[in-house]
Coordinates of C-alpha atoms and ligand atoms in Angstrom, one line a residue:
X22 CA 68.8 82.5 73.1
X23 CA 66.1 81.5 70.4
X24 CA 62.6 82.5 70.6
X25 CA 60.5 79.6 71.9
X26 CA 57.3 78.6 70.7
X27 CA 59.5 81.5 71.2
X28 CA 26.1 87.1 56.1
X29 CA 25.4 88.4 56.4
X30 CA 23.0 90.2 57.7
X31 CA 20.1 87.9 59.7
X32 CA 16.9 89.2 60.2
X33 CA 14.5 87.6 62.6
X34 CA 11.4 90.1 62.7
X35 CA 9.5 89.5 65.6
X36 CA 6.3 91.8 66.0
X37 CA 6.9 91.2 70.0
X38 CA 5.6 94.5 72.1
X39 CA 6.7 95.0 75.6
X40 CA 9.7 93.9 75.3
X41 CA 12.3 94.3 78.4
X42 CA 15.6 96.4 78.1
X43 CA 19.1 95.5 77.3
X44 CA 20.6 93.7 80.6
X45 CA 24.2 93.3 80.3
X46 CA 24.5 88.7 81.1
X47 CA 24.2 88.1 84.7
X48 CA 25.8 84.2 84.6
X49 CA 29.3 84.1 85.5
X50 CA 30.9 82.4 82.9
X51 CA 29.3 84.4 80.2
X52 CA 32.3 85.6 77.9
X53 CA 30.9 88.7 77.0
X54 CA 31.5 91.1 80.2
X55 CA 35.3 90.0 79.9
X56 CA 36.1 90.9 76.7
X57 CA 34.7 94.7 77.2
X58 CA 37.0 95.0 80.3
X59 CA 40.1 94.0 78.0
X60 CA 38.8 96.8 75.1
X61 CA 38.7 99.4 77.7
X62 CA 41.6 99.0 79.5
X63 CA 43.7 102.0 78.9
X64 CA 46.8 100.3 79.6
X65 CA 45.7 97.9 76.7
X66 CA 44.0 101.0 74.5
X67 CA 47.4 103.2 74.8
X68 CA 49.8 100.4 73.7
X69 CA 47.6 98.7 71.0
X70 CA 45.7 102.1 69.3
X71 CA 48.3 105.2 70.2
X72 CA 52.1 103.5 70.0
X73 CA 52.3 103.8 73.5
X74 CA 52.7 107.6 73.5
X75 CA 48.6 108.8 74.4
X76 CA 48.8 110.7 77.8
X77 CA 45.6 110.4 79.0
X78 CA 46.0 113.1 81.5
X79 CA 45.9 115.4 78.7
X80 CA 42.3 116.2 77.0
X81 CA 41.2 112.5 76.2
X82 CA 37.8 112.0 75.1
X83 CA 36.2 108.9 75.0
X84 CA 32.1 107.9 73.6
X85 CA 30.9 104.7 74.6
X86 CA 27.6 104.3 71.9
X87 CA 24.8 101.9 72.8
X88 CA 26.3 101.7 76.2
X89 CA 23.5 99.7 77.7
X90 CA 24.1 99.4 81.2
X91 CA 27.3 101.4 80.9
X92 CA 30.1 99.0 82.2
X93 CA 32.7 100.4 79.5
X94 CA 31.7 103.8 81.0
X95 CA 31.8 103.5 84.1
X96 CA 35.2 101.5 84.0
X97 CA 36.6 104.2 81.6
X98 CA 35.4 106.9 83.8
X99 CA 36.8 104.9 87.3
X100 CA 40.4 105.2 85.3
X101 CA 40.4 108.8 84.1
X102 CA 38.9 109.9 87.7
X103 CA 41.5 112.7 88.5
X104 CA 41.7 113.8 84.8
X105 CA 40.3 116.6 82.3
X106 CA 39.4 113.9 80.2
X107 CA 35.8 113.4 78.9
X108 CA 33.1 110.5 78.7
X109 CA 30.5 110.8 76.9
X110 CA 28.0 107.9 77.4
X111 CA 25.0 107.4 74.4
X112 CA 22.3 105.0 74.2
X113 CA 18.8 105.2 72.4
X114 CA 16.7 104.1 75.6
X115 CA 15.5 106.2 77.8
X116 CA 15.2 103.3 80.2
X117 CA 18.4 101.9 79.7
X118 CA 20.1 105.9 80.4
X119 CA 18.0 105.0 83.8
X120 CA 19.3 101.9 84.7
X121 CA 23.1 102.8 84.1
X122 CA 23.2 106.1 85.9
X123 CA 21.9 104.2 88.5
X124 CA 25.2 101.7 88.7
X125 CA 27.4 104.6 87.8
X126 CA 25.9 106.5 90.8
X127 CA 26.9 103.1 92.7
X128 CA 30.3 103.1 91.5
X129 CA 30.7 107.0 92.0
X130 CA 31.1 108.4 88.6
X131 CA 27.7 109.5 87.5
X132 CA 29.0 113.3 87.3
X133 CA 31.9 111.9 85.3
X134 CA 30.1 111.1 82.6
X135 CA 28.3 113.1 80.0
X136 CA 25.1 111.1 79.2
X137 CA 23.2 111.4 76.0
X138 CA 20.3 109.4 74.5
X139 CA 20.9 109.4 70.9
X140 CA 21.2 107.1 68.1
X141 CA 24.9 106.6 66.5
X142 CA 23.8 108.3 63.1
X143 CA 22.4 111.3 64.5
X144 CA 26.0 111.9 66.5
X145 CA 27.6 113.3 63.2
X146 CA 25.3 116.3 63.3
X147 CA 25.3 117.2 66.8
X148 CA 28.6 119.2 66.0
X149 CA 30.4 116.7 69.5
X150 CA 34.1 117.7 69.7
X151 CA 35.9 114.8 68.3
X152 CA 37.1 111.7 70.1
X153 CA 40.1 109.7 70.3
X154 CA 38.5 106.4 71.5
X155 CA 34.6 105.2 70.8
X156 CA 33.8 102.2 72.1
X157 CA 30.7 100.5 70.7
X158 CA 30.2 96.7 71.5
X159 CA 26.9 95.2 70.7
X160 CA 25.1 97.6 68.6
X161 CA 25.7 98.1 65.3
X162 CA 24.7 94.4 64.8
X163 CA 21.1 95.7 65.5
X164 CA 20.8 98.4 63.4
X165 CA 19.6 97.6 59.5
X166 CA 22.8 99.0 57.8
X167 CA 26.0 98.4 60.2
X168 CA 28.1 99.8 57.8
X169 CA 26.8 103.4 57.5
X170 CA 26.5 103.7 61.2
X171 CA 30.5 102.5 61.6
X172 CA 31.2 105.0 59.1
X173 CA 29.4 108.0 61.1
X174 CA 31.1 107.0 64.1
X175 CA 34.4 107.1 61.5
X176 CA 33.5 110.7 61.2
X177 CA 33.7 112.2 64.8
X178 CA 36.9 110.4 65.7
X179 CA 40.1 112.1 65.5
X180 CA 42.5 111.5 62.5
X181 CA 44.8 109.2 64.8
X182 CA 42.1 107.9 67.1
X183 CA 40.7 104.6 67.3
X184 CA 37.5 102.5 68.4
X185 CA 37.0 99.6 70.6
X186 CA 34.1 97.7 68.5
X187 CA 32.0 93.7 69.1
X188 CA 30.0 92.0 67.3
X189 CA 28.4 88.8 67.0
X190 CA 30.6 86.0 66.3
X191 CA 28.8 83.8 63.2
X192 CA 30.0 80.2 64.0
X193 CA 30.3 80.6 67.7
X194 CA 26.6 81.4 67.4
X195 CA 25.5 78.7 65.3
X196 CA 23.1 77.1 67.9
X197 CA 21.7 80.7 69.3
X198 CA 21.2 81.6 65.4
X199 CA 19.1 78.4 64.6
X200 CA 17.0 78.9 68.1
X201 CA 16.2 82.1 66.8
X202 CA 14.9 81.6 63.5
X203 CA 12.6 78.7 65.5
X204 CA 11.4 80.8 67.4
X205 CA 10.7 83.3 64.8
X206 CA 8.5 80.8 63.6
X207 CA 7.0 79.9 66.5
X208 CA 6.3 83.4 67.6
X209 CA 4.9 84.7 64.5
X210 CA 1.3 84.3 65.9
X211 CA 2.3 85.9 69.3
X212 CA 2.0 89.4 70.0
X213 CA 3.0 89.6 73.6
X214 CA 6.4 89.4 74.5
X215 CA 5.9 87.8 78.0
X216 CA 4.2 84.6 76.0
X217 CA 6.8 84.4 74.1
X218 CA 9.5 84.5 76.5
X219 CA 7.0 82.1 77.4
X220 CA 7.0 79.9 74.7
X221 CA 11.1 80.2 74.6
X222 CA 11.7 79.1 78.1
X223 CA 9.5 75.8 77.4
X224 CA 11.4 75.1 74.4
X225 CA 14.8 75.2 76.2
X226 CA 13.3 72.7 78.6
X227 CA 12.6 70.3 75.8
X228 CA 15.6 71.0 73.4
X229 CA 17.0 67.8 72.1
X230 CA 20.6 66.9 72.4
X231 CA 20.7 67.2 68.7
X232 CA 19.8 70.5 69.0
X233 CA 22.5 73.3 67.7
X234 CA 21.6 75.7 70.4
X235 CA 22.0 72.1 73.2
X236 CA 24.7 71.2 71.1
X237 CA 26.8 74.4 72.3
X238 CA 25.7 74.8 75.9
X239 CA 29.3 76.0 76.4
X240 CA 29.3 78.7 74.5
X241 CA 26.1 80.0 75.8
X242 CA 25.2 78.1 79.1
X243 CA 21.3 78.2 79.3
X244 CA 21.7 78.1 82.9
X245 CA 18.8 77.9 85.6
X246 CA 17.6 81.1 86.5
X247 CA 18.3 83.4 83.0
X248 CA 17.0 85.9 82.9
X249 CA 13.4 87.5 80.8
X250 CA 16.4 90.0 79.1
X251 CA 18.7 87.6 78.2
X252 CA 16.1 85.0 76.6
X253 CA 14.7 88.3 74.8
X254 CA 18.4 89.6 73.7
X255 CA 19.9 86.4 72.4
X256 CA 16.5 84.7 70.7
X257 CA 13.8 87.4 70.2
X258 CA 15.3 90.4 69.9
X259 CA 15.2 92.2 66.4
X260 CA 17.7 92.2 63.2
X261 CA 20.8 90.3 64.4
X262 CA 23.9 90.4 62.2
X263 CA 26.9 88.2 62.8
X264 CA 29.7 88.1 61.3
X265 CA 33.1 86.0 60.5
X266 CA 36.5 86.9 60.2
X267 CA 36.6 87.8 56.8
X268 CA 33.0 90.1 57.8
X269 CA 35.1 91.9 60.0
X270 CA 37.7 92.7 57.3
X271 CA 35.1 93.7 55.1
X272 CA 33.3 95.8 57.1
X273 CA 36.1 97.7 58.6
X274 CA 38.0 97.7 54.7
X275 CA 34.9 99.6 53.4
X276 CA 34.8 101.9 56.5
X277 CA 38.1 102.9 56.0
X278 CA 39.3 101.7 59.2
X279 CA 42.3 99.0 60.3
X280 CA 42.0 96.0 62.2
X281 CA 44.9 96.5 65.0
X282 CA 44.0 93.6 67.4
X283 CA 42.0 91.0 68.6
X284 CA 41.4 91.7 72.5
X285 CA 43.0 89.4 74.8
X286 CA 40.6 86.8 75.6
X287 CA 39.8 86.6 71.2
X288 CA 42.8 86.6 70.3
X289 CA 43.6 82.4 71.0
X290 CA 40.3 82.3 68.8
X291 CA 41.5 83.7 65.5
X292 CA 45.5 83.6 65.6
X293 CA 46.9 80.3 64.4
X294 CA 49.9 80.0 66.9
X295 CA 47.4 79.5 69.7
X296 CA 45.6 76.8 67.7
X297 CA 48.8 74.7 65.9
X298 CA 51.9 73.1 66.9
X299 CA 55.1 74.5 65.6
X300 CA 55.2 72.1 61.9
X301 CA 53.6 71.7 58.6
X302 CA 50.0 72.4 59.2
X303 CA 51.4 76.5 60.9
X304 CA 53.9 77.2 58.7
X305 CA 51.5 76.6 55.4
X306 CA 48.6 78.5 57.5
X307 CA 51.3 81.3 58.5
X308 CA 52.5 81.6 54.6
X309 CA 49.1 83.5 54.1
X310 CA 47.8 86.6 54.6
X311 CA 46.6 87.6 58.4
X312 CA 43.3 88.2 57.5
X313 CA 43.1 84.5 56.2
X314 CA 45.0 83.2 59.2
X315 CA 42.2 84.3 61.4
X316 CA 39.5 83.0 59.2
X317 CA 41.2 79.8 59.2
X318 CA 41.4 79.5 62.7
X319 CA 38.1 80.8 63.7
X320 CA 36.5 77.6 61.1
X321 CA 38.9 75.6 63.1
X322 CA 38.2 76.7 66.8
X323 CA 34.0 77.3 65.8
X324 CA 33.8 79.1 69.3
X325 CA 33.9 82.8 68.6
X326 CA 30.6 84.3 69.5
X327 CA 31.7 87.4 69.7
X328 CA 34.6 89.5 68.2
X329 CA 36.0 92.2 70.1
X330 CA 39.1 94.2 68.8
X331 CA 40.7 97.2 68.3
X332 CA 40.0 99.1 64.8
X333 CA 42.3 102.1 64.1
X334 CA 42.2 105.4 61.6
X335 CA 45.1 104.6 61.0
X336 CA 48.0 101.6 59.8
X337 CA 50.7 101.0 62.2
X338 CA 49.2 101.9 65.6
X339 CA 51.1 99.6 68.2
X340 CA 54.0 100.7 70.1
X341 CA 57.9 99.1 68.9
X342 CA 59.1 96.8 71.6
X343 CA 62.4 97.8 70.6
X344 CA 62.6 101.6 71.4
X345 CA 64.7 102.0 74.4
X346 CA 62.5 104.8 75.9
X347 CA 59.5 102.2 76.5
X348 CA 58.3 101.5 80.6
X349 CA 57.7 97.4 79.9
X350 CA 54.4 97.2 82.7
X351 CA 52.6 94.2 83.8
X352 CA 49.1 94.8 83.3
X353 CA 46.0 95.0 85.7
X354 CA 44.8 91.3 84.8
X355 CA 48.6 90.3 85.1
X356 CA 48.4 91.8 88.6
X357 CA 44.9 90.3 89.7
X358 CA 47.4 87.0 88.8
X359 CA 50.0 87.4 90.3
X360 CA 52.4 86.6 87.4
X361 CA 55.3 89.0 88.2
X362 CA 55.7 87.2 91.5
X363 CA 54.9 83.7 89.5
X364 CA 57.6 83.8 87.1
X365 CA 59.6 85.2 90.0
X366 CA 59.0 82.2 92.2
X367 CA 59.4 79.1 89.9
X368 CA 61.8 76.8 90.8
X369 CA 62.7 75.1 87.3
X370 CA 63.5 77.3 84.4
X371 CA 59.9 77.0 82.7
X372 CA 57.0 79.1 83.6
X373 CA 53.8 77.6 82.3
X374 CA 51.0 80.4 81.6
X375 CA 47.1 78.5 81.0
X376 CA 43.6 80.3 80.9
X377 CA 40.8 79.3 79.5
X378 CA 38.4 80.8 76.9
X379 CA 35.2 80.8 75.5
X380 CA 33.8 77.2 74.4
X381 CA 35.8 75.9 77.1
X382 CA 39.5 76.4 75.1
X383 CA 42.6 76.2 76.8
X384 CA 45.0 78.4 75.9
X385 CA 48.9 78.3 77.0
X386 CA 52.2 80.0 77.3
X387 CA 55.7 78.7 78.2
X388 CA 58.3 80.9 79.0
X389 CA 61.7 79.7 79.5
X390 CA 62.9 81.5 82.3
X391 CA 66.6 81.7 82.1
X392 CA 68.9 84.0 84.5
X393 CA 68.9 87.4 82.4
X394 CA 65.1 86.9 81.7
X395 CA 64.2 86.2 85.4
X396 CA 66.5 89.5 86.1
X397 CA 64.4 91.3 83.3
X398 CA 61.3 90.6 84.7
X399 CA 62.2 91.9 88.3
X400 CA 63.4 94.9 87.1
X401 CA 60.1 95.7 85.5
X402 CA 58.5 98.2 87.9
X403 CA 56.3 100.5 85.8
X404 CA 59.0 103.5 86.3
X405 CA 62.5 101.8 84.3
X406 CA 62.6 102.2 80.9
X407 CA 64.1 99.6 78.8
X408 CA 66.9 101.0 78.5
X409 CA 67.9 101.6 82.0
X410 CA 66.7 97.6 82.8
X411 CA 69.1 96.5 80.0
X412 CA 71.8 98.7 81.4
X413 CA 71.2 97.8 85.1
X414 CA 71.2 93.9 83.4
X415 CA 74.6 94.3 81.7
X416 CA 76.7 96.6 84.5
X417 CA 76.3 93.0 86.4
X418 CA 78.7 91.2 84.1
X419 CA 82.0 91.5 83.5
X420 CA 82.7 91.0 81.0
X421 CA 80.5 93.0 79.7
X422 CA 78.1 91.3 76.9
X423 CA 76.9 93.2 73.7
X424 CA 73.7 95.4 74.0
X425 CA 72.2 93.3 71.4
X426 CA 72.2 90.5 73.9
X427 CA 70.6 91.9 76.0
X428 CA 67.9 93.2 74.0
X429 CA 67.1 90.2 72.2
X430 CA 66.8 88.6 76.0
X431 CA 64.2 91.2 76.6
X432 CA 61.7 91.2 73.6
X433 CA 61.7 87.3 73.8
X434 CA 60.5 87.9 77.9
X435 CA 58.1 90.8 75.7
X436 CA 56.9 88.8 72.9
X437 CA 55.8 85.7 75.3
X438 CA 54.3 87.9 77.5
X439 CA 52.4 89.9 75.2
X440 CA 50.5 87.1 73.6
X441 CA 48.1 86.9 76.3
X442 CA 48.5 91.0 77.2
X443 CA 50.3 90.0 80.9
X444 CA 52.7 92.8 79.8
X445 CA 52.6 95.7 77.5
X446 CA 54.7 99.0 77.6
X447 CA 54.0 102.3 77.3
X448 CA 56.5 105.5 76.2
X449 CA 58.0 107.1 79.2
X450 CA 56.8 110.6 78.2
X451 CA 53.4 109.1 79.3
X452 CA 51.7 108.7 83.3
X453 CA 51.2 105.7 84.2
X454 CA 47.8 104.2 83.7
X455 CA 45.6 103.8 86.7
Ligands
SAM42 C1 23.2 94.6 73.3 S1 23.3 96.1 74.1 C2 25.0 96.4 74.3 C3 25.3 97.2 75.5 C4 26.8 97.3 75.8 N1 27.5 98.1 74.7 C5 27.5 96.0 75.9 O1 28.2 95.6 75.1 O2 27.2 95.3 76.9 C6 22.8 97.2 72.9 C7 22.5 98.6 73.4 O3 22.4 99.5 72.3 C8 21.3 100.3 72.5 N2 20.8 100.7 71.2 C9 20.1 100.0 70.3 N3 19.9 100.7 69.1 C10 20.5 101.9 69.3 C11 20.6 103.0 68.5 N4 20.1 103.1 67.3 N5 21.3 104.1 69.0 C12 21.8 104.0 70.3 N6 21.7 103.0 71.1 C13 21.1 101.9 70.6 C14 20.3 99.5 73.3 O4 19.4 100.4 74.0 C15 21.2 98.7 74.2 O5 21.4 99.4 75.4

């Protein structure tokens, strides 16, 4: 069987008082809340940043910096209830702190979580026991030098740990860029930040359609009813960087740190088999280096407005589909779709996978499902290894066919899969994730 289809920095100073905290985006199709819940998914986390092999009933420690309202951690915390491991939650505002032990008291984690109002450079010297995952989305983009603060976070993660970073995207945010350096202008004679939230809503009423920020209302809906935060956070707030692919690279290169993956709902954005047809135009792009694959395709898609990925300590973090002692698990956003029982249940021997992305982007999988793959996939329970689905696979036939056979049958059902994180696998010395 074959395998088919197997800046810099931007300042906008505004001298604005008053102004109101961080809300996480309240509309429903903003992008942003999504791609936090793929970074911390431990599932995700275990098989993309540890090889598969991180128990995280044993000691794990996470930070979640600049947590704002605290939805990484309260969704780490909800899946290492029942665990020794630690959460330690840090934001700079006092008010902020406030707001989010308020949902995590909702949610029933508050105790779970450590909660500390600091800034990310002051955590070096508060002599914190080192962590094996920091997650920090949205924050170093405000501080003046990103770089330095990456760097101190560097320092208090263990030597095989990893960190679950975002930042703004630089194309995706063309329009939101341009909008704020308008209303930089237009607010330089405004002290008070309620006029100038003021002055902001009024010129969304009036933006022409030639307008950048108009021009890219589906990358950031300016929706009836947003919010006094959200105006303040995406146009008036202070020192935005944001950054391209090759930002990234940089960035991370000079921080000594790895790129190990785009999250799921980036990775269509920046990976050119999502973007190209098998032919000329993906082969040449494929001849070149991955960090100039992504780059390509993030000019071509112009919708990332925000990258969210996986940076490791160190090379080489994601777990081999081809060791025999890997559980193959469908993932918790596989299960809120159903797909086990979808491939399952189709009647023709194609399964057709389609979501779509930020900037309204479709994105699609095909998986051919032939007999041993459709056997493959029911056999995938969370508890088999692959070796013991491969041998239950092969004691059906008689004769019986090589072991190679049915290996190869099983990563292509893995690789498809994987694209879009509807499976991953973890090693079976590990529990499984909640
Ligand atoms: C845009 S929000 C991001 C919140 C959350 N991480 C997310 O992605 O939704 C930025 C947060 O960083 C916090 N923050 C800003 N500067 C900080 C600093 N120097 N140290 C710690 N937190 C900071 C703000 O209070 C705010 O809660």
């Amino acid at each position: 069987m074959s395998i088919a289809e197997v800046p810099k920095s931007r300042e906008s100073r505004s001298r604005l008082s008053k102004t109101p905290p961080y809300a996480q985006p309240q509309s429903s199709n903003q992008p942003e809340c999504a791609h936090l819940k793929s970074l911390d998914d431990l599932g995700a986390l275990n098989f993309y940043c540890f090889g598969g092999r991180r128990d995280f009933t044993d000691n794990f420690r996470a930070l979640v910096v600049g947590s704002g309202t605290s939805q990484s951690a309260i969704d780490l915390a909800e899946q290492l209830a029942g665990t020794d491991a630690a959460v330690v939650y840090v934001d700079a505002s006092e008010q902020v702190i406030d707001v989010a032990q308020d949902h995590a008291k909702t949610r029933g984690v508050c105790d779970d979580i450590e909660w500390i109002q600091a800034s990310p450079l002051d955590l070096a010297g508060m002599d914190l026991e080192p962590f094996d995952y920091i997650n920090c989305c949205g924050m170093l983009e405000t501080l003046p030098e990103p770089t330095a603060a990456l760097k101190s976070l560097k320092s208090i993660v263990k030597p095989d740990g990893a960190l679950g970073l975002s930042f703004h995207g630089k194309y995706g945010r063309t329009g939101v860029s341009q909008m704020r350096d308008m209303m930089s202008l237009v607010n330089r004679e405004t002290d008070d930040a309620a006029d100038a939230i003021g002055l902001t809503r009024a010129m969304i009423d009036r933006l022409p359609a030639t307008n950048w920020c108009k021009r890219s209302v589906d990358l950031f809906p300016l929706y009836d009813g947003i919010e006094d935060a959200e105006i303040h956070d995406l146009f008036l707030s202070q020192q935005h960087c944001e950054l391209s692919i090759p930002d990234v690279w940089e960035m991370l290169d000079s921080s000594g740190l790895f790129l190990v993956e785009h999250t799921r709902e980036q990775r269509a954005l920046c990976e050119p088999q999502f973007a190209f047809p098998e032919g000329p135009l993906l082969k040449q792009i494929q001849k070149l280096p991955r960090r100039d694959q992504q780059a390509a395709t993030e000019l071509y898609w112009g919708a990332i407005t925000r990258h969210t990925f996986w940076a490791a300590t160190q090379p080489e973090t994601i777990a081999p589909l081809t060791d025999p002692d890997m559980i193959p698990f469908f993932t918790r956003f596989a299960a809120a779709h159903d797909v086990q029982q979808s491939i399952l249940s189709t009647a023709g021997d194609e399964w057709l996978w389609r979501t779509r992305l930020a900037g309204e982007v479709d994105v699609s999988i095909t998986f051919h499902v032939a007999p041993a793959a459709r056997r493959f996939v029911e056999l995938i329970d969370n508890q088999r290894t692959l070796a013991e689905i491969v041998e239950t696979i092969l004691s059906a036939y008689n004769p019986r066919p090589p072991i190679e056979e049915a290996m190869k049958i099983a990563r292509y059902v893995m690789e498809v899969l994987l694209r879009q994180d509807l499976l991953l696998v973890r090693h079976k010395s590990t529990s499984p994730h909640s």
